[in-house]
Amino acid sequence: MITVGGFNTAIDRLVTLDVLQPGAVQRASTVQSYPGGKGVHVAQTIAALGEPVQLVGLVDAPHRNVVTRRMSERGVLFHGVEMGEGLRQCLALRERDGRMTEVLDPGPMLTTATRDQLLRTLERALDSSEALVLSGSLPRGFESDTYAKIVRHAASLGMACLVDASGETLRQVVDARPCVIKPNRDEAGQLVGYPVDTPAQAETLLRELYARGVVRPLVTLGEQGAFGFDGESVWHASLALERSMNAVGSGDCFLAGMAVAYQRGLAFDESLRLAVACGAANAMGEETGFVERSLVQSLLPKVRVQRIVAPARRA
Ligand SMILES: Nc1ncnc2c1ncn2[C@@H]1O[C@H](COP(=O)(O)OP(=O)(O)OP(=O)(O)O)[C@@H](O)[C@H]1O
Ligand SMILES: [Mg+2]
C-alpha cells in the first residue's frame, strides 16, 4: 500500500471560454467541477496504474460525499479529516488555444485540533503502508517544517518518502534526507538560487541535492522531460508530444509514476520512463492530474531515456 499525505484537498472548477479578456464580462462555454488538489491527483494516478493507495486529506461536510465517492470510483481509499471551514476552491480558465489561467484560493486556516487530527490520521495510515508520498502545499496553520518532520518519522519506520513541495517547506524537506524530491524548473531554481534550464545546470542541481542527502533527486522541466540522479549517473527522460491539451498536474502524475515504480522495485531508468510517460499522458488529456493506464502503457516505449553522465564522472 502507498499512502499519500496530500492534505490540501480542493474543489476545482474548470471554465472554458473563447479568449480571456481581463476586465470584461464573459460567458463560459462549459463549466466543470470536481475534487482536486495534488493529493487527489497523485492518489488517483497511483490507483489508475494499479497499486493499492490511500489518501489522507481535508474535507468539509458539504463535499464529504462527493470527494469520497470520486476517490472510491477511482480506487482510492480516502481518509477525509473534516473541518469546520470550507475546502479550497480553485479556478482554471481555459481558452480556445489551450492557454490556462489558474486562480488558487489560499485555503482554510486550520485549527490546532484539525492539524493534530490530520497528523494522527496519517500516522495511523502509515501502519499499513510501504511508501509515503507527501504532495502539495501545506494548509495554512501548519509550520513549514511539517513535511520534514514527517519525512524523519517515516524514515525511522524504514519507509521511503517521496515529496513534492516548494519554497521553505521543500528547503526543510531536503535537510530531512527524503528518498525522492521532484521540484519543477521554478521550484528548483528557487531552492538553489541559480537557474535550472540546461542539462549542465540540472546535473549541478542534482549532485548538490544528492550531496545534501536526497537519495534520488529529480527535476522536471515540463515538455523537456525530467532529469534524475541515482548516485552514479545522471539520466534524462523525455517524450515529445505533437500537442499538449493540459499539462497542469503533469508533475503530480509524474510523481505518482515514480511512487509506483518505487513500490514495484523498478530500476532507476525504468522508473524515470514510467514517470515521464505518466506526465506526458496527463498533458495529452483534458483532465488535470489523472491518466489512463492503457495510455501510459502505450507511451512507455516512446519515452527516450538516456544516461547523460557516465558513472566515471562521479563527483
Ligand atoms: N507538454 C508536455 N509534453 C510532454 N511531457 C510533458 C509535458 N508537460 C509535462 N510533461 C512531463 O511531465 C513531467 C512533469 O511536468 P512539469 O515539469 O510541468 O511538472 P510540474 O510543473 O510540477 O506540474 P504540476 O505541478 O502542474 O503537476 C515532465 O518532466 C515531463 O516528463
Ligand atoms: Mg508540480
Short mmCIF file of C-alpha atoms and ligand atoms in Angstrom, two decimals:
data_model
loop_
_atom_site.label_atom_id
_atom_site.label_comp_id
_atom_site.label_asym_id
_atom_site.label_seq_id
_atom_site.Cartn_x
_atom_site.Cartn_y
_atom_site.Cartn_z
CA MET A 1 0.00 0.00 0.00
CA ILE A 2 1.18 3.52 -0.83
CA THR A 3 -0.04 6.32 1.44
CA VAL A 4 -0.45 9.83 0.08
CA GLY A 5 -0.43 12.73 2.52
CA GLY A 6 -1.97 15.44 0.36
CA PHE A 7 -3.81 17.49 2.91
CA ASN A 8 -5.00 20.47 0.90
CA THR A 9 -7.95 18.94 -0.97
CA ALA A 10 -9.64 21.39 -3.34
CA ILE A 11 -12.76 21.73 -5.38
CA ASP A 12 -11.55 22.58 -8.86
CA ARG A 13 -13.70 24.45 -11.34
CA LEU A 14 -12.66 24.31 -14.97
CA VAL A 15 -14.23 27.07 -17.05
CA THR A 16 -13.70 27.05 -20.80
CA LEU A 17 -14.14 30.21 -22.83
CA ASP A 18 -13.07 31.58 -26.16
CA VAL A 19 -10.47 34.21 -25.32
CA LEU A 20 -9.96 35.59 -21.81
CA GLN A 21 -10.50 39.34 -21.70
CA PRO A 22 -9.45 40.78 -18.34
CA GLY A 23 -11.93 43.35 -17.07
CA ALA A 24 -14.76 42.21 -19.39
CA VAL A 25 -17.96 40.28 -18.63
CA GLN A 26 -17.66 36.96 -20.46
CA ARG A 27 -19.75 33.86 -20.99
CA ALA A 28 -18.26 30.45 -20.35
CA SER A 29 -18.71 27.68 -22.95
CA THR A 30 -18.60 24.92 -20.32
CA VAL A 31 -18.10 24.66 -16.57
CA GLN A 32 -17.00 21.53 -14.76
CA SER A 33 -16.39 20.99 -11.07
CA TYR A 34 -14.58 18.09 -9.40
CA PRO A 35 -12.36 17.18 -6.43
CA GLY A 36 -8.77 18.26 -6.93
CA GLY A 37 -5.57 19.20 -5.18
CA LYS A 38 -2.22 17.49 -5.52
CA GLY A 39 -3.06 14.71 -3.07
CA VAL A 40 -6.11 13.72 -5.12
CA HIS A 41 -4.12 13.85 -8.38
CA VAL A 42 -1.27 11.70 -7.09
CA ALA A 43 -3.51 9.16 -5.36
CA GLN A 44 -5.91 8.65 -8.27
CA THR A 45 -2.99 8.25 -10.68
CA ILE A 46 -1.32 5.65 -8.45
CA ALA A 47 -4.64 3.77 -8.37
CA ALA A 48 -5.02 4.05 -12.15
CA LEU A 49 -1.61 2.41 -12.52
CA GLY A 50 -2.86 -0.49 -10.43
CA GLU A 51 -1.26 -0.05 -6.99
CA PRO A 52 -3.25 -0.02 -3.76
CA VAL A 53 -3.32 3.53 -2.40
CA GLN A 54 -4.87 5.56 0.39
CA LEU A 55 -5.13 9.33 0.70
CA VAL A 56 -5.20 11.41 3.86
CA GLY A 57 -6.63 14.87 3.26
CA LEU A 58 -9.03 17.57 4.32
CA VAL A 59 -12.71 17.55 3.59
CA ASP A 60 -15.71 19.62 4.67
CA ALA A 61 -19.23 18.43 5.38
CA PRO A 62 -20.82 19.66 2.10
CA HIS A 63 -18.19 17.87 -0.02
CA ARG A 64 -17.54 14.71 2.01
CA ASN A 65 -19.80 12.56 -0.15
CA VAL A 66 -18.63 13.85 -3.49
CA VAL A 67 -14.93 13.54 -2.64
CA THR A 68 -15.27 10.11 -1.02
CA ARG A 69 -17.38 8.81 -3.92
CA ARG A 70 -14.98 10.11 -6.58
CA MET A 71 -12.00 8.65 -4.75
CA SER A 72 -13.72 5.31 -4.31
CA GLU A 73 -14.72 5.20 -8.01
CA ARG A 74 -11.09 5.75 -8.82
CA GLY A 75 -9.86 3.05 -6.46
CA VAL A 76 -8.50 5.30 -3.71
CA LEU A 77 -9.25 4.72 -0.03
CA PHE A 78 -9.91 8.25 1.24
CA HIS A 79 -9.39 9.17 4.89
CA GLY A 80 -11.05 12.58 4.97
CA VAL A 81 -10.42 14.75 8.01
CA GLU A 82 -13.40 17.04 8.36
CA MET A 83 -13.04 20.69 9.29
CA GLY A 84 -15.50 23.46 10.01
CA GLU A 85 -14.27 25.74 7.24
CA GLY A 86 -14.89 25.23 3.54
CA LEU A 87 -12.50 23.39 1.21
CA ARG A 88 -10.21 25.40 -1.04
CA GLN A 89 -11.83 26.35 -4.36
CA CYS A 90 -9.50 26.61 -7.34
CA LEU A 91 -10.46 28.16 -10.65
CA ALA A 92 -8.90 27.25 -14.00
CA LEU A 93 -9.82 29.26 -17.09
CA ARG A 94 -9.07 27.51 -20.37
CA GLU A 95 -9.09 29.47 -23.61
CA ARG A 96 -9.73 28.06 -27.08
CA ASP A 97 -6.00 27.90 -27.87
CA GLY A 98 -5.41 25.81 -24.74
CA ARG A 99 -3.88 28.57 -22.63
CA MET A 100 -4.71 28.13 -18.94
CA THR A 101 -5.06 30.77 -16.25
CA GLU A 102 -5.32 29.46 -12.71
CA VAL A 103 -6.60 31.29 -9.65
CA LEU A 104 -5.73 29.44 -6.45
CA ASP A 105 -7.66 30.04 -3.26
CA PRO A 106 -5.35 30.43 -0.22
CA GLY A 107 -7.45 27.80 1.51
CA PRO A 108 -8.63 27.42 5.09
CA MET A 109 -6.64 28.36 8.18
CA LEU A 110 -6.65 25.18 10.25
CA THR A 111 -7.24 24.93 13.96
CA THR A 112 -4.80 23.03 16.16
CA ALA A 113 -7.40 20.27 16.53
CA THR A 114 -7.73 19.78 12.76
CA ARG A 115 -3.96 19.82 12.28
CA ASP A 116 -3.48 17.22 15.01
CA GLN A 117 -6.19 15.06 13.53
CA LEU A 118 -4.59 15.14 10.07
CA LEU A 119 -1.23 14.12 11.53
CA ARG A 120 -2.77 11.37 13.67
CA THR A 121 -4.73 10.04 10.69
CA LEU A 122 -1.57 9.98 8.58
CA GLU A 123 0.36 8.26 11.36
CA ARG A 124 -2.30 5.51 11.58
CA ALA A 125 -2.31 5.11 7.80
CA LEU A 126 1.45 4.52 7.82
CA ASP A 127 0.91 1.31 9.82
CA SER A 128 -0.39 -0.37 6.69
CA SER A 129 1.89 1.07 4.04
CA GLU A 130 5.32 0.63 2.49
CA ALA A 131 5.83 4.05 0.92
CA LEU A 132 4.68 7.59 1.64
CA VAL A 133 4.10 10.40 -0.82
CA LEU A 134 3.75 13.96 0.51
CA SER A 135 2.39 16.28 -2.09
CA GLY A 136 1.27 19.86 -2.35
CA SER A 137 1.15 22.96 -0.26
CA LEU A 138 0.55 22.63 3.46
CA PRO A 139 -2.76 24.14 4.57
CA ARG A 140 -2.39 27.41 6.45
CA GLY A 141 -1.71 26.89 10.13
CA PHE A 142 0.95 24.21 9.63
CA GLU A 143 4.60 25.12 10.27
CA SER A 144 6.88 24.91 7.24
CA ASP A 145 8.87 22.07 8.85
CA THR A 146 5.82 19.76 8.96
CA TYR A 147 6.81 17.69 5.91
CA ALA A 148 10.42 17.50 7.13
CA LYS A 149 9.23 16.12 10.47
CA ILE A 150 7.01 13.56 8.73
CA VAL A 151 9.90 12.52 6.46
CA ARG A 152 12.11 11.92 9.51
CA HIS A 153 9.37 9.96 11.22
CA ALA A 154 8.73 7.82 8.12
CA ALA A 155 12.47 7.16 7.82
CA SER A 156 12.55 5.97 11.43
CA LEU A 157 9.89 3.41 10.42
CA GLY A 158 12.08 2.36 7.46
CA MET A 159 9.66 3.88 4.97
CA ALA A 160 10.64 5.64 1.74
CA CYS A 161 9.26 9.12 1.36
CA LEU A 162 8.69 10.91 -1.96
CA VAL A 163 7.94 14.61 -1.67
CA ASP A 164 6.61 17.32 -3.96
CA ALA A 165 6.78 20.66 -2.19
CA SER A 166 8.14 24.13 -2.78
CA GLY A 167 9.68 27.13 -1.04
CA GLU A 168 10.65 26.90 2.60
CA THR A 169 8.82 23.57 3.05
CA LEU A 170 10.98 22.00 0.33
CA ARG A 171 14.16 23.52 1.75
CA GLN A 172 13.49 21.86 5.10
CA VAL A 173 12.50 18.58 3.45
CA VAL A 174 15.91 18.42 1.74
CA ASP A 175 17.61 18.60 5.15
CA ALA A 176 15.46 15.64 6.27
CA ARG A 177 17.07 13.46 3.54
CA PRO A 178 13.99 12.15 1.74
CA CYS A 179 14.11 9.36 -0.82
CA VAL A 180 12.79 11.45 -3.74
CA ILE A 181 12.01 15.09 -4.44
CA LYS A 182 10.80 16.42 -7.78
CA PRO A 183 10.83 20.17 -7.98
CA ASN A 184 9.95 21.65 -11.35
CA ARG A 185 12.18 24.22 -13.03
CA ASP A 186 10.96 27.18 -10.97
CA GLU A 187 10.87 25.35 -7.64
CA ALA A 188 14.39 24.01 -8.21
CA GLY A 189 15.71 27.45 -9.13
CA GLN A 190 14.16 28.92 -6.02
CA LEU A 191 15.68 26.18 -3.89
CA VAL A 192 19.29 26.55 -5.04
CA GLY A 193 19.40 30.15 -6.23
CA TYR A 194 20.55 29.51 -9.82
CA PRO A 195 18.51 28.78 -12.95
CA VAL A 196 17.88 25.16 -13.88
CA ASP A 197 17.30 25.12 -17.64
CA THR A 198 20.16 23.27 -19.28
CA PRO A 199 21.39 19.68 -18.79
CA ALA A 200 24.56 21.05 -17.16
CA GLN A 201 22.54 23.10 -14.67
CA ALA A 202 20.30 20.11 -13.97
CA GLU A 203 23.37 17.99 -13.29
CA THR A 204 24.80 20.58 -10.89
CA LEU A 205 21.46 20.77 -9.08
CA LEU A 206 21.04 17.00 -8.79
CA ARG A 207 24.58 16.47 -7.50
CA GLU A 208 24.08 19.23 -4.93
CA LEU A 209 20.82 17.70 -3.71
CA TYR A 210 22.40 14.25 -3.59
CA ALA A 211 25.31 15.61 -1.55
CA ARG A 212 22.77 17.14 0.83
CA GLY A 213 21.21 13.71 1.37
CA VAL A 214 18.37 13.32 -1.13
CA VAL A 215 18.64 9.68 -2.18
CA ARG A 216 17.15 10.05 -5.69
CA PRO A 217 16.87 13.73 -6.64
CA LEU A 218 14.82 14.59 -9.71
CA VAL A 219 13.91 17.77 -11.53
CA THR A 220 11.11 18.16 -14.07
CA LEU A 221 11.31 20.61 -16.95
CA GLY A 222 7.83 20.37 -18.49
CA GLU A 223 7.92 19.33 -22.15
CA GLN A 224 11.70 18.99 -21.94
CA GLY A 225 11.20 15.97 -19.70
CA ALA A 226 12.99 15.18 -16.47
CA PHE A 227 16.49 14.65 -15.11
CA GLY A 228 17.37 12.34 -12.25
CA PHE A 229 20.49 11.18 -10.42
CA ASP A 230 20.85 7.69 -8.98
CA GLY A 231 24.11 8.34 -7.13
CA GLU A 232 26.15 7.14 -10.12
CA SER A 233 24.72 8.56 -13.30
CA VAL A 234 22.60 11.48 -14.37
CA TRP A 235 19.69 10.38 -16.54
CA HIS A 236 17.40 12.30 -18.84
CA ALA A 237 13.99 11.07 -19.94
CA SER A 238 11.51 12.80 -22.23
CA LEU A 239 8.67 12.22 -24.63
CA ALA A 240 7.92 14.80 -27.32
CA LEU A 241 4.19 15.30 -27.85
CA GLU A 242 2.73 16.78 -31.00
CA ARG A 243 0.14 18.59 -28.96
CA SER A 244 -0.39 19.17 -25.26
CA MET A 245 -4.01 19.60 -24.13
CA ASN A 246 -3.49 20.40 -20.45
CA ALA A 247 -0.14 19.91 -18.74
CA VAL A 248 -1.36 21.15 -15.34
CA GLY A 249 -0.96 18.20 -12.96
CA SER A 250 1.72 16.51 -15.08
CA GLY A 251 4.13 16.84 -12.18
CA ASP A 252 1.61 15.12 -9.89
CA CYS A 253 1.20 12.24 -12.36
CA PHE A 254 4.98 12.09 -12.78
CA LEU A 255 5.36 11.70 -9.01
CA ALA A 256 2.64 9.04 -8.93
CA GLY A 257 4.56 7.10 -11.60
CA MET A 258 7.73 7.40 -9.54
CA ALA A 259 5.96 6.11 -6.41
CA VAL A 260 4.55 3.13 -8.30
CA ALA A 261 7.99 2.40 -9.78
CA TYR A 262 9.47 2.52 -6.29
CA GLN A 263 6.80 0.17 -4.95
CA ARG A 264 7.50 -2.27 -7.79
CA GLY A 265 11.26 -2.11 -7.31
CA LEU A 266 11.95 -0.88 -10.85
CA ALA A 267 15.46 0.18 -11.88
CA PHE A 268 16.06 3.93 -11.90
CA ASP A 269 15.97 4.33 -15.69
CA GLU A 270 12.70 2.38 -15.91
CA SER A 271 11.29 4.43 -13.04
CA LEU A 272 12.03 7.63 -14.96
CA ARG A 273 10.45 6.10 -18.06
CA LEU A 274 7.23 5.35 -16.20
CA ALA A 275 7.13 8.76 -14.51
CA VAL A 276 7.68 10.64 -17.78
CA ALA A 277 5.05 8.53 -19.55
CA CYS A 278 2.59 9.48 -16.79
CA GLY A 279 3.45 13.19 -17.06
CA ALA A 280 3.00 13.10 -20.84
CA ALA A 281 -0.23 11.07 -20.62
CA ASN A 282 -1.67 13.73 -18.33
CA ALA A 283 -0.67 16.50 -20.76
CA MET A 284 -2.46 14.66 -23.60
CA GLY A 285 -5.81 14.66 -21.83
CA GLU A 286 -8.29 17.32 -20.76
CA GLU A 287 -8.44 16.35 -17.12
CA THR A 288 -5.96 17.74 -14.62
CA GLY A 289 -3.93 15.19 -12.67
CA PHE A 290 -5.24 11.89 -13.99
CA VAL A 291 -4.14 9.29 -16.53
CA GLU A 292 -5.50 6.12 -18.12
CA ARG A 293 -3.29 3.09 -17.57
CA SER A 294 -3.66 1.94 -21.19
CA LEU A 295 -2.39 5.30 -22.48
CA VAL A 296 0.61 5.19 -20.13
CA GLN A 297 1.41 1.64 -21.31
CA SER A 298 1.30 2.70 -24.93
CA LEU A 299 3.62 5.66 -24.27
CA LEU A 300 6.28 3.71 -22.34
CA PRO A 301 8.24 2.51 -25.41
CA LYS A 302 8.20 6.03 -26.84
CA VAL A 303 9.95 7.63 -23.87
CA ARG A 304 13.58 8.38 -24.63
CA VAL A 305 15.74 7.55 -21.61
CA GLN A 306 19.42 8.41 -21.77
CA ARG A 307 22.31 8.23 -19.38
CA ILE A 308 23.83 11.67 -19.89
CA VAL A 309 26.73 11.45 -17.49
CA ALA A 310 28.63 8.20 -17.21
CA PRO A 311 29.47 6.73 -13.78
CA ALA A 312 33.18 7.54 -14.36
CA ARG A 313 32.42 11.24 -13.86
CA ARG A 314 31.15 10.63 -10.37
CA ALA A 315 31.93 13.56 -8.07
N1 LIG B 1 3.89 19.26 -22.80
C1 LIG B 1 4.46 18.12 -22.35
N2 LIG B 1 4.86 17.17 -23.23
C2 LIG B 1 5.43 16.03 -22.80
N3 LIG B 1 5.67 15.74 -21.50
C3 LIG B 1 5.31 16.64 -20.58
C4 LIG B 1 4.68 17.88 -20.94
N4 LIG B 1 4.43 18.57 -19.82
C5 LIG B 1 4.88 17.80 -18.80
N5 LIG B 1 5.40 16.64 -19.25
C6 LIG B 1 6.02 15.57 -18.46
O1 LIG B 1 5.56 15.68 -17.13
C7 LIG B 1 6.67 15.96 -16.25
C8 LIG B 1 6.24 16.92 -15.17
O2 LIG B 1 5.83 18.14 -15.77
P1 LIG B 1 6.19 19.58 -15.16
O3 LIG B 1 7.65 19.78 -15.12
O4 LIG B 1 5.37 20.55 -15.95
O5 LIG B 1 5.64 19.42 -13.67
P2 LIG B 1 5.02 20.49 -12.65
O6 LIG B 1 5.40 21.88 -13.04
O7 LIG B 1 5.40 20.01 -11.30
O8 LIG B 1 3.45 20.26 -12.88
P3 LIG B 1 2.23 20.38 -11.84
O9 LIG B 1 2.78 20.98 -10.56
O10 LIG B 1 1.22 21.22 -12.54
O11 LIG B 1 1.75 18.99 -11.62
C9 LIG B 1 7.79 16.48 -17.14
O12 LIG B 1 9.06 16.18 -16.59
C10 LIG B 1 7.53 15.73 -18.43
O13 LIG B 1 8.13 14.45 -18.37
MG MG B 2 4.43 20.48 -9.56
#
